[in-house]
Short mmCIF file of C-alpha atoms in Angstrom, two decimals:
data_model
loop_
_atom_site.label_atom_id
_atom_site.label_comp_id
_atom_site.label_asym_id
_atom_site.label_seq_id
_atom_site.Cartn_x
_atom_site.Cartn_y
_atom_site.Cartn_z
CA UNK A 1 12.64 -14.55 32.02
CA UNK A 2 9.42 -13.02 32.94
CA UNK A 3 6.32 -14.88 33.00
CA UNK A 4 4.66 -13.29 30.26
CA UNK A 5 7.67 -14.61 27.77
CA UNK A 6 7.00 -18.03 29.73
CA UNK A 7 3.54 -18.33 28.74
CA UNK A 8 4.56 -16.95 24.79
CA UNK A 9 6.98 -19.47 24.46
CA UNK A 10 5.17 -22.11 25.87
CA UNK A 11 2.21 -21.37 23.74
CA UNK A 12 4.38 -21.70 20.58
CA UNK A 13 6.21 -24.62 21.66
CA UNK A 14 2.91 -26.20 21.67
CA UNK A 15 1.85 -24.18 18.36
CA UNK A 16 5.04 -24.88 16.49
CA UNK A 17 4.51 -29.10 17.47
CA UNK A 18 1.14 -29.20 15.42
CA UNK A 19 2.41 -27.29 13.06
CA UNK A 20 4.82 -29.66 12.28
CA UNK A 21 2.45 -32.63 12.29
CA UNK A 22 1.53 -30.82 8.94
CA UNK A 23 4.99 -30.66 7.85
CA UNK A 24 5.37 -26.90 8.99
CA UNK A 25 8.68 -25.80 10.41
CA UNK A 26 7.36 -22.13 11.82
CA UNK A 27 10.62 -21.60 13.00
CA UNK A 28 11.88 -21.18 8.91
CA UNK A 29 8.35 -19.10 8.57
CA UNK A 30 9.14 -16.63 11.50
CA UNK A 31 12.81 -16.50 9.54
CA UNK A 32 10.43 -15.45 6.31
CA UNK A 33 8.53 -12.83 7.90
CA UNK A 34 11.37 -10.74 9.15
CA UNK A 35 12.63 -10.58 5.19
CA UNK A 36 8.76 -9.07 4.51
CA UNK A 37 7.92 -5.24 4.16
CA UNK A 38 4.93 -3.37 3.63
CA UNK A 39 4.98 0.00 2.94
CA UNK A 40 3.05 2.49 5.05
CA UNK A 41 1.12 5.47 3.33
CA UNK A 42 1.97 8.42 4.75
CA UNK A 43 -1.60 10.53 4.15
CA UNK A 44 -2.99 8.63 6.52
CA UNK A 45 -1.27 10.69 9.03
CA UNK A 46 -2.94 13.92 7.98
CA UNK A 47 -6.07 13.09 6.23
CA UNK A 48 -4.65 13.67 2.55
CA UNK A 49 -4.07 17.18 2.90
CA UNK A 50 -0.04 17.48 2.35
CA UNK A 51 2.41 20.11 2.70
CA UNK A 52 1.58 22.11 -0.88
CA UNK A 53 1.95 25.35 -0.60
CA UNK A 54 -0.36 26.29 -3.67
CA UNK A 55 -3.21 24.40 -3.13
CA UNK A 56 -3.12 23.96 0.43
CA UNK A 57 -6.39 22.55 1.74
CA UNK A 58 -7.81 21.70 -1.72
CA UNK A 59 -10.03 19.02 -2.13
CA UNK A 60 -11.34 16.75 -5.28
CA UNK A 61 -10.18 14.29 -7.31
CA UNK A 62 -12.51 11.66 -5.43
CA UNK A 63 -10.75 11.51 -2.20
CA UNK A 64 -12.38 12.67 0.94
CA UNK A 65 -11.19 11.52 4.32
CA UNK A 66 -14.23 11.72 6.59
CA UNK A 67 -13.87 12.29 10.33
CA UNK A 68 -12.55 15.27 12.49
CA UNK A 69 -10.46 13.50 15.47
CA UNK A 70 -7.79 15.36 16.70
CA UNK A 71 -4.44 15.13 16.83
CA UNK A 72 -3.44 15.17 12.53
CA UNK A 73 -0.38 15.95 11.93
CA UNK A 74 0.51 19.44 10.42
CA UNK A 75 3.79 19.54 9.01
CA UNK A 76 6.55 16.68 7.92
CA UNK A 77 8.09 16.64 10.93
CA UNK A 78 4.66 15.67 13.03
CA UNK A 79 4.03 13.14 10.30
CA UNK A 80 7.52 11.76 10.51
CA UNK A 81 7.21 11.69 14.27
CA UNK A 82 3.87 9.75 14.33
CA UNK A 83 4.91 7.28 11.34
CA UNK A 84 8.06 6.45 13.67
CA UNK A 85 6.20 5.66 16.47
CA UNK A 86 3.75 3.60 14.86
CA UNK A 87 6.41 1.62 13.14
CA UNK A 88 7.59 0.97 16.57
CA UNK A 89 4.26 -0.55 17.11
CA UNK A 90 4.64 -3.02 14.70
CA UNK A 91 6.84 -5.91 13.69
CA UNK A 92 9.06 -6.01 10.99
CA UNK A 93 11.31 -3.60 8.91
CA UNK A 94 8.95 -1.58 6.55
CA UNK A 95 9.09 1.50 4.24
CA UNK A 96 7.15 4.41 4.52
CA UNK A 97 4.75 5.60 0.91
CA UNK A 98 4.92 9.23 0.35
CA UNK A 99 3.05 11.41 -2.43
CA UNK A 100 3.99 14.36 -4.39
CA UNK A 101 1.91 16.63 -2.19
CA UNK A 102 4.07 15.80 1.09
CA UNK A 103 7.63 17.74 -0.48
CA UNK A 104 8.55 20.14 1.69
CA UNK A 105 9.56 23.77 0.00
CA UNK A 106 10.20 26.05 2.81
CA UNK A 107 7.38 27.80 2.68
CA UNK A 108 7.82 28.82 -1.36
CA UNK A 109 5.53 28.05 -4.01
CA UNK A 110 6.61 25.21 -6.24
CA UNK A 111 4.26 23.95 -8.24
CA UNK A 112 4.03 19.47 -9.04
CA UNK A 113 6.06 20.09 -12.49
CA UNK A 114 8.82 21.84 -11.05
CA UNK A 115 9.58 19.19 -7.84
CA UNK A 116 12.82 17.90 -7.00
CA UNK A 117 14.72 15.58 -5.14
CA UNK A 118 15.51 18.86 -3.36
CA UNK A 119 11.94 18.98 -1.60
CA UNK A 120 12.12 15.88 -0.02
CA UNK A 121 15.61 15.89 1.65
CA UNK A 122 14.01 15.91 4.96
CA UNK A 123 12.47 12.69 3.83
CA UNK A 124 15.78 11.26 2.84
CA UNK A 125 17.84 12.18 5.86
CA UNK A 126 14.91 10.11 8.08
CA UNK A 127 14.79 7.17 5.93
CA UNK A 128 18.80 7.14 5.80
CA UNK A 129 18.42 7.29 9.60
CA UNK A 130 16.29 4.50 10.13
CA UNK A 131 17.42 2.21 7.51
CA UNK A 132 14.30 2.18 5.75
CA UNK A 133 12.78 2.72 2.09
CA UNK A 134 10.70 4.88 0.44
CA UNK A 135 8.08 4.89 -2.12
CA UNK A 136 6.41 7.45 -4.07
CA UNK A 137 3.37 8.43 -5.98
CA UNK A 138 2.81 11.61 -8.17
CA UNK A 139 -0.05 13.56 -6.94
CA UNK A 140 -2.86 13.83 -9.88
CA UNK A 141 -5.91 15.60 -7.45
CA UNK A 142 -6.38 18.43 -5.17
CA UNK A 143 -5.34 20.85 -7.85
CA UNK A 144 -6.61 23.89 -10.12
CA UNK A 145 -5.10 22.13 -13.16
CA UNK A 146 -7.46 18.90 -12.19
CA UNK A 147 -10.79 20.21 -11.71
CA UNK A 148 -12.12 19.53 -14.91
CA UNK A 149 -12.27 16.19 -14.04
CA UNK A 150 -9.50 15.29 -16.28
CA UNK A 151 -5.73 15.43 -15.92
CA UNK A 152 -3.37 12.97 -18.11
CA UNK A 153 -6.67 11.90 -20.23
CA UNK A 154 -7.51 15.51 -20.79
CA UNK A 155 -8.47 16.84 -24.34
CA UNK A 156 -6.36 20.33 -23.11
CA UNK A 157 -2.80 20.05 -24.35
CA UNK A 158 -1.64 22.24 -21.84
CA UNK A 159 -3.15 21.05 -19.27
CA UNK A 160 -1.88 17.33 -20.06
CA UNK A 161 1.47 18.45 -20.76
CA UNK A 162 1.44 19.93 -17.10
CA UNK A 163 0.46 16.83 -15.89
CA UNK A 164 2.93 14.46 -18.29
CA UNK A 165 5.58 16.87 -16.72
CA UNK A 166 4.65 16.15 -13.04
CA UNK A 167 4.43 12.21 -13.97
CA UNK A 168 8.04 12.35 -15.39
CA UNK A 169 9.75 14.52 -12.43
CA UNK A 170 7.75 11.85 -10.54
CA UNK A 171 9.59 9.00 -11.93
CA UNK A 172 12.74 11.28 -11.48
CA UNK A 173 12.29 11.84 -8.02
CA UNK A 174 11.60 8.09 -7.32
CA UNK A 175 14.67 7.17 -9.34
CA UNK A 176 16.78 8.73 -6.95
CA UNK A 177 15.10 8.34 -3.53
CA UNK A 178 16.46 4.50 -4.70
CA UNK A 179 19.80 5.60 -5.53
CA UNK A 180 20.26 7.10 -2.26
CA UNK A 181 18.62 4.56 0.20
CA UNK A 182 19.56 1.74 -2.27
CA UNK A 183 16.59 0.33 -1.52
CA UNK A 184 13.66 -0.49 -4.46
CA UNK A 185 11.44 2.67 -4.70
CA UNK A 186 8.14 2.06 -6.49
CA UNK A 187 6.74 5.40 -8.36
CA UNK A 188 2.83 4.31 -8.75
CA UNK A 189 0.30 6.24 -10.88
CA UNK A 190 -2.91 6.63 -9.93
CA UNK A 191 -5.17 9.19 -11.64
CA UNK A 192 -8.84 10.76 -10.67
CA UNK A 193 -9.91 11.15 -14.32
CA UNK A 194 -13.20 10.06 -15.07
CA UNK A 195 -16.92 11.83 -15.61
CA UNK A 196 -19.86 11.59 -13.35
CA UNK A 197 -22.52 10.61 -15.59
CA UNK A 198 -22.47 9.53 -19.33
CA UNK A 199 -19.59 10.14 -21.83
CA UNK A 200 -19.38 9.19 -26.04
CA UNK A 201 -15.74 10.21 -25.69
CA UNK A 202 -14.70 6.98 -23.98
CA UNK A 203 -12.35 5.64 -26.55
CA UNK A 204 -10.74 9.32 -27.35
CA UNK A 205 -9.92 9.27 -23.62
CA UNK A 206 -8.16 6.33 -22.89
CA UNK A 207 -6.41 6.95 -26.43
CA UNK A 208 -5.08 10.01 -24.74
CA UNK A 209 -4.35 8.51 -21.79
CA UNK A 210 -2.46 6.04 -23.57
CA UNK A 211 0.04 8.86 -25.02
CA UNK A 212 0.20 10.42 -21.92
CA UNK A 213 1.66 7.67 -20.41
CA UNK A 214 3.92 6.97 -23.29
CA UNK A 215 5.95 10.35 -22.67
CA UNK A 216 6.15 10.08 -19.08
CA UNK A 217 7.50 6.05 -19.60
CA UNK A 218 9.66 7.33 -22.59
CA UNK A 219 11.51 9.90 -20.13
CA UNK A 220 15.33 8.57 -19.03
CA UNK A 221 15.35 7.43 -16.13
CA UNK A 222 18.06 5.71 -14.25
CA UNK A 223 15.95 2.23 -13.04
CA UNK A 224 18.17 0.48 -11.38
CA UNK A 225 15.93 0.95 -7.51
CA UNK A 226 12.80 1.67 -9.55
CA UNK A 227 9.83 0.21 -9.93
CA UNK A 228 6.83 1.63 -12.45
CA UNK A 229 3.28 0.65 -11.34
CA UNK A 230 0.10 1.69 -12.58
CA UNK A 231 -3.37 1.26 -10.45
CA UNK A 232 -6.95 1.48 -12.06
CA UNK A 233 -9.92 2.06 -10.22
CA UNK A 234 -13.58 0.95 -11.27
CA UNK A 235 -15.37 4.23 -10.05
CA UNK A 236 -14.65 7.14 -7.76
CA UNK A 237 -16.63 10.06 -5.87
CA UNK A 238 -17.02 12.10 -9.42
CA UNK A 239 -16.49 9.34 -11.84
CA UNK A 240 -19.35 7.01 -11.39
CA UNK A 241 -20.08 6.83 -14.72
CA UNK A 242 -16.68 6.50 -16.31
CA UNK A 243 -13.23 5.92 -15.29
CA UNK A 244 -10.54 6.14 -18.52
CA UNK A 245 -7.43 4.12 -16.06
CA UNK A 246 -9.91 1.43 -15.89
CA UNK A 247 -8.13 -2.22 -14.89
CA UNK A 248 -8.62 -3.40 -18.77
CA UNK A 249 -6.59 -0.32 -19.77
CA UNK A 250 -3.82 -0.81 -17.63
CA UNK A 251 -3.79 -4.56 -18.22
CA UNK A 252 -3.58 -3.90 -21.84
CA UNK A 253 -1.47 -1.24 -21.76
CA UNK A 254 1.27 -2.72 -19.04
CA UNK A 255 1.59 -5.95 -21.81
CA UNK A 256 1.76 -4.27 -24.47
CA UNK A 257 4.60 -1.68 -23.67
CA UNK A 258 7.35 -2.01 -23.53
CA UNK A 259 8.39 -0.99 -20.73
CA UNK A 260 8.71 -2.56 -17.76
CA UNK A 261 5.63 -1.84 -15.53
CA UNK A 262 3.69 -3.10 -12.31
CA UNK A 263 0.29 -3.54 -12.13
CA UNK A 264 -1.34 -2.63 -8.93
CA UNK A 265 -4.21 -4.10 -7.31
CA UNK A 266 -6.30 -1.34 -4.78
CA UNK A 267 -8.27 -3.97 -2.64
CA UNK A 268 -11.34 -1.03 -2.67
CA UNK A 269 -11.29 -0.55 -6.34
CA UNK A 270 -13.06 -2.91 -7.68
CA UNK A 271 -16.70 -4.24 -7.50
CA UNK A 272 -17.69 -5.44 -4.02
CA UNK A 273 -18.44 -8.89 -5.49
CA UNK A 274 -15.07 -9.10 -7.43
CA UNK A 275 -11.94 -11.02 -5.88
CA UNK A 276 -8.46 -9.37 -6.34
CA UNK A 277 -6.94 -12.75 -4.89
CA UNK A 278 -8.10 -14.41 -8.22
CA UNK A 279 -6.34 -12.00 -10.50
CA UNK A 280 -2.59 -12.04 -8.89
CA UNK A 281 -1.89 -15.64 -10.25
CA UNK A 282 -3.47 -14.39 -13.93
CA UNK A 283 -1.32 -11.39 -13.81
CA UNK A 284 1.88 -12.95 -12.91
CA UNK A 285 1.87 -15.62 -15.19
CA UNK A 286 2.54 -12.88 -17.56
CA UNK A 287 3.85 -9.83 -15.83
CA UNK A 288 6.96 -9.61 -13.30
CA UNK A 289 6.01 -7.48 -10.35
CA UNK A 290 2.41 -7.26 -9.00
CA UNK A 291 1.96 -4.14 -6.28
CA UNK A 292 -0.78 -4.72 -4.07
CA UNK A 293 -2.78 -1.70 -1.78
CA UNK A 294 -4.64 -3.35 0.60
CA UNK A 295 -8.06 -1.67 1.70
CA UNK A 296 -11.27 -2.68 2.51
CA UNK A 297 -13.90 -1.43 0.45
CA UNK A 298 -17.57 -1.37 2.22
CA UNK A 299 -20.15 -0.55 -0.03
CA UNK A 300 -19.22 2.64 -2.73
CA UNK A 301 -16.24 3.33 0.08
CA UNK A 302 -12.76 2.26 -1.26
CA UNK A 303 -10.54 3.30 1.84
CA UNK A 304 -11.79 1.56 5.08
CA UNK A 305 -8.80 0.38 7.85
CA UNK A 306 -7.60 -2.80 6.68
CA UNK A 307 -8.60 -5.77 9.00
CA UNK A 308 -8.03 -9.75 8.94
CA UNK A 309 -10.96 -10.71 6.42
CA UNK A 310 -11.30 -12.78 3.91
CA UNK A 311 -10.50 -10.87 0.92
CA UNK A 312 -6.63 -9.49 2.31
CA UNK A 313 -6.15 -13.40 3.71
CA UNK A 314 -7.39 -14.66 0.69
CA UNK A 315 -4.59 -12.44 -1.57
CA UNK A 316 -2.13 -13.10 1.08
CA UNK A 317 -2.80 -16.72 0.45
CA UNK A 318 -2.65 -16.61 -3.49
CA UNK A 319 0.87 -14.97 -2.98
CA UNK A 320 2.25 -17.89 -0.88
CA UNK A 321 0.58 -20.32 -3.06
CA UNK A 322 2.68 -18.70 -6.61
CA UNK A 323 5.45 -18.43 -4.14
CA UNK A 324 5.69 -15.26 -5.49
CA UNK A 325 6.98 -12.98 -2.18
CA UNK A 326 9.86 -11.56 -4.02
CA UNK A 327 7.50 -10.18 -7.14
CA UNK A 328 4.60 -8.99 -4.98
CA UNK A 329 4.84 -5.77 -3.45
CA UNK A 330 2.66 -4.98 -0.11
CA UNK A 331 1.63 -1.42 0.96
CA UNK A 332 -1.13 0.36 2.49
CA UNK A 333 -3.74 2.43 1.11
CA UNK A 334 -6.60 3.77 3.07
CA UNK A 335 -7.61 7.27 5.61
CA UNK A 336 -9.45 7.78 8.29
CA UNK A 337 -10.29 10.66 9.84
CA UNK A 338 -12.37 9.71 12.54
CA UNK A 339 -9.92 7.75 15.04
CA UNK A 340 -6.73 7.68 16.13
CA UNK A 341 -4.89 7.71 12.64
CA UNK A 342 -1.56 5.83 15.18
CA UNK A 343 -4.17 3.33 15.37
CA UNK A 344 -5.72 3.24 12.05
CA UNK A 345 -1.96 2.42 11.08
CA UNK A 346 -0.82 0.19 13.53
CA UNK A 347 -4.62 -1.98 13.34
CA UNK A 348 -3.99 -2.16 9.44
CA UNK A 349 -0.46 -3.12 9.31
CA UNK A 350 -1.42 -5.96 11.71
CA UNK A 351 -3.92 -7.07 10.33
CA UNK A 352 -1.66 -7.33 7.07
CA UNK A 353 0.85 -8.79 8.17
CA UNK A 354 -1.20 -11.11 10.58
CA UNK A 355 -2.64 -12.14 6.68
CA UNK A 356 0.92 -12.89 5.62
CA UNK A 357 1.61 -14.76 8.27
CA UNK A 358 -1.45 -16.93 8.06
CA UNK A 359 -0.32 -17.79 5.11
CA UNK A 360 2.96 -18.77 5.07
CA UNK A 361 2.05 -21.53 7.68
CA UNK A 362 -0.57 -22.48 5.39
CA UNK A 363 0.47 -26.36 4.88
CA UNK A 364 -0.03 -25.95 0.78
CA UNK A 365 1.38 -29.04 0.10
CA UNK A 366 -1.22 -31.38 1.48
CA UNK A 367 -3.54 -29.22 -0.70
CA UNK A 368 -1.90 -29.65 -3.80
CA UNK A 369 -1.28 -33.40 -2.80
CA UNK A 370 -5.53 -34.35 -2.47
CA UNK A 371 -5.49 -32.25 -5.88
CA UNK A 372 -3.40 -34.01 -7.50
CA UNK A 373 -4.58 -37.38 -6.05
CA UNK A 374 -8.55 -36.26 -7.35
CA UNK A 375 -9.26 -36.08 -3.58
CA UNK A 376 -11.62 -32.29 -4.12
CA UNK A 377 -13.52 -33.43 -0.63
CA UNK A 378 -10.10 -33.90 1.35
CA UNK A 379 -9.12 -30.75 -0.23
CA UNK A 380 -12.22 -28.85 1.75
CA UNK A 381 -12.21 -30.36 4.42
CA UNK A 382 -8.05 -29.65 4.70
CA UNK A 383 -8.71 -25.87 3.87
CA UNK A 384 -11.49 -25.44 6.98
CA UNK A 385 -8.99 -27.90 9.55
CA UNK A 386 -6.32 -25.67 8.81
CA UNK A 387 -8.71 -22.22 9.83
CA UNK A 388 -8.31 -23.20 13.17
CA UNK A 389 -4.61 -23.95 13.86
CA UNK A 390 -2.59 -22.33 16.44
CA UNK A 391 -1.22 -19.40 14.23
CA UNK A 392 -2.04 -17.18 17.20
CA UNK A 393 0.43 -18.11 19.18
CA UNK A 394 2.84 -17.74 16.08
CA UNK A 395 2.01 -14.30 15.80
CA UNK A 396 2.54 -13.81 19.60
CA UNK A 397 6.21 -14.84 18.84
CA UNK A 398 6.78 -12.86 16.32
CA UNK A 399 5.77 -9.66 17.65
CA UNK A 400 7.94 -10.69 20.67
CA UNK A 401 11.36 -11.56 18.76
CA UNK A 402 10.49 -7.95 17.02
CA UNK A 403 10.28 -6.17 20.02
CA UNK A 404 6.97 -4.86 19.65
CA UNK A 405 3.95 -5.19 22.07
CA UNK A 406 2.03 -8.31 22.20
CA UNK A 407 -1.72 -8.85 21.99
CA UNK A 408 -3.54 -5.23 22.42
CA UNK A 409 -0.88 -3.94 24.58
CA UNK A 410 0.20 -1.84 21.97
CA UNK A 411 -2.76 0.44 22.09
CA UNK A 412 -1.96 1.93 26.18
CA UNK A 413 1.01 3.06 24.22
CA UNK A 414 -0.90 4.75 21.61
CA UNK A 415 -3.20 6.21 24.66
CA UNK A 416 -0.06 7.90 26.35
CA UNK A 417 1.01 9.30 23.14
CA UNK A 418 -2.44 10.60 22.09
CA UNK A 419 -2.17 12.17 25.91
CA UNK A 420 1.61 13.70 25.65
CA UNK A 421 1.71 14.48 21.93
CA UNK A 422 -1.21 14.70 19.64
CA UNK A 423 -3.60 16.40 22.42
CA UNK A 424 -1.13 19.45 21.90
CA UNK A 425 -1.99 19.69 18.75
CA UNK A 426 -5.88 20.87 19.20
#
């Protein structure tokens, strides 16, 4: 036994004994946290530029990953390489999120309505090797057919039905990635349109949008590993004025179908000032499944490096608190172009699952217990006691039992790979 695992140990011997004086067994916690996933987003590995063949390098639709450090990864089997090694990195089983843009067609041009299982084999054979799952998004940016501004909202019948079509071999493709990995695969829309400045077509929009989505949800498809989400956003580079997938929309529209949908909450797409970790508990008292893409918005910015603040603790927290784990769905959502992008993953699924973690040893029952005894002051004062328990040391143990490096450790490793791998790639 090395000294290192000594002091580890000891540290959560002592961690895990106040714990328990507020009737926390972190044992049964570390026991829940090996049972949680998030799923990693692939374009973080390659700044959002995929594998397309056809529009290859194209921009808009209000992303823009900002940064030029080197070392992105070029084709699926780069990506696959770095999103392994990160995953190694951190602790826990998780699944990696893929879009539409990342298929892989042998150098052919298929265009988004014509995709197939077919193009993401390569993705399958990993995941199959590493026991993990998969999730999926159809791609509705970085295209010809999207430069107006408008793609499954658009007043163009052709151009929507292009775009219905890509949603529905979307849901296809997702459909089976679960078959095969029998593993839940969620298929999440999330769509750029929106105008820049004024608009009196607001309502003829969203009315669109709302047929749109009825033929793509109307399509067959075998559910039985899927998962439908939809995700709104308040405003986007391009769409400051108006956004038609606004969260209203997709609240009304997700309990009112019926079908059976996800909402998902982007951490960075809402109003600086608003708190996603007071709308899970409103949503799930009516819907099943909540997805959740944690970000951290700074200012206009949706897609900053998650880190341990308030806001992901805070949603983390609400989760616990529903005990709602096995209807909430976590996965990662931002890029960043201008470090490491090993350790823009690795320091955001952390800092996630740190969150989690935090909150599961959260002693909630001596909060609900001043609550219900009228007690609001020994309520507060519970809530800032419990800020500075030993979860530390908690973490510490978990990262050991899952084999991963403790403390910052991690990042020499991400050093000698940036030296032996992604320098070669200047």
């Amino acid at each position: 036994m090395s000294s290192s695992y000594e002091k580890i140990l000891a540290d959560y011997e002592r961690a895990k004994e106040v714990y328990k004086e507020y009737g926390v067994e972190t044992d049964e916690v570390l026991e829940k946290m090996k049972r949680i996933s998030i799923s990693l987003h692939c374009w973080q590995g390659d700044d959002v530029t995929g594998f397309e063949e056809a529009t290859k390098g194209m921009g808009g639709g209000g992303i823009l990953a900002t940064g030029n450090y080197f070392g992105r990864a070029r084709n699926g089997d780069e990506l696959r390489s770095d999103l392994e090694f990160a995953m190694s990195l951190i602790p826990g089983k998780h699944k990696v999120n893929l879009h539409a843009i990342y298929a892989e067609t042998n150098g052919k041009k298929v265009d988004r309505d014509e995709l197939s299982i077919d193009h993401f084999e390569k993705w399958l054979k990993w995941a199959k090797e590493k026991d993990i799952g998969l999730d999926f998004n159809p791609t509705f940016f970085a295209h010809p057919k999207a430069q107006s501004g408008y793609t499954l909202s658009s007043t163009d019948r052709d151009i929507r039905n292009f775009w219905i079509k890509h949603g529905i071999k979307s849901r296809e493709i997702a459909s089976q990635i679960g078959k095969e990995l029998k593993k839940t695969c969620i298929n999440n829309i999330w769509i750029p349109d929106g105008s820049k400045d004024f608009t009196a077509k607001r309502y003829e929009y969203r009315k669109i949008l709302k047929e749109s989505l009825d033929e793509i949800f109307a399509a067959s498809v075998d559910k039985t590993y899927l998962v439908d989400s939809v995700e709104s956003k308040l405003f986007g580079i391009g769409s400051e004025a108006f956004v038609a997938g606004s969260h209203e929309f997709y609240m009304g529209y997700v309990f009112t179908s019926k079908h059976d949908i996800a909402i998902c909450f982007d951490l960075g797409h809402f109003h600086p000032t608003e708190s996603v970790a007071d709308k899970i508990s409103s949503i799930l008292a009516f819907s099943k499944k909540v997805l959740l893409h944690l970000s951290r918005g700074m200012r206009w910015d949706s897609d900053h490096v998650v880190v341990l603040n308030d806001e992901v603790v805070s949603v983390s927290q609400e989760v616990k608190r529903a005990d709602a784990f096995d209807r909430v769905f976590f996965a990662l959502d931002f890029f960043d172009a201008s470090i490491n992008r090993i350790t823009a993953w690795v320091t955001g699924a952390r800092s996630a699952l740190k969150s989690i973690l935090y909150a599961l040893l959260e002693p909630t029952h001596l909060l609900n217990e001043a609550e219900n005894e009228g007690d609001f002051g020994k309520r507060l004062a519970l809530l800032e006691e419990f800020k500075t328990l030993p979860f530390g040391a908690v973490w510490n143990k978990f990262c050991y039992e899952s084999d991963v490096p403790v403390g910052s450790s991690w990042l020499d490793k991400v050093k000698e790979y940036e030296d032996k791998v992604l320098k070669n790639r200047i």
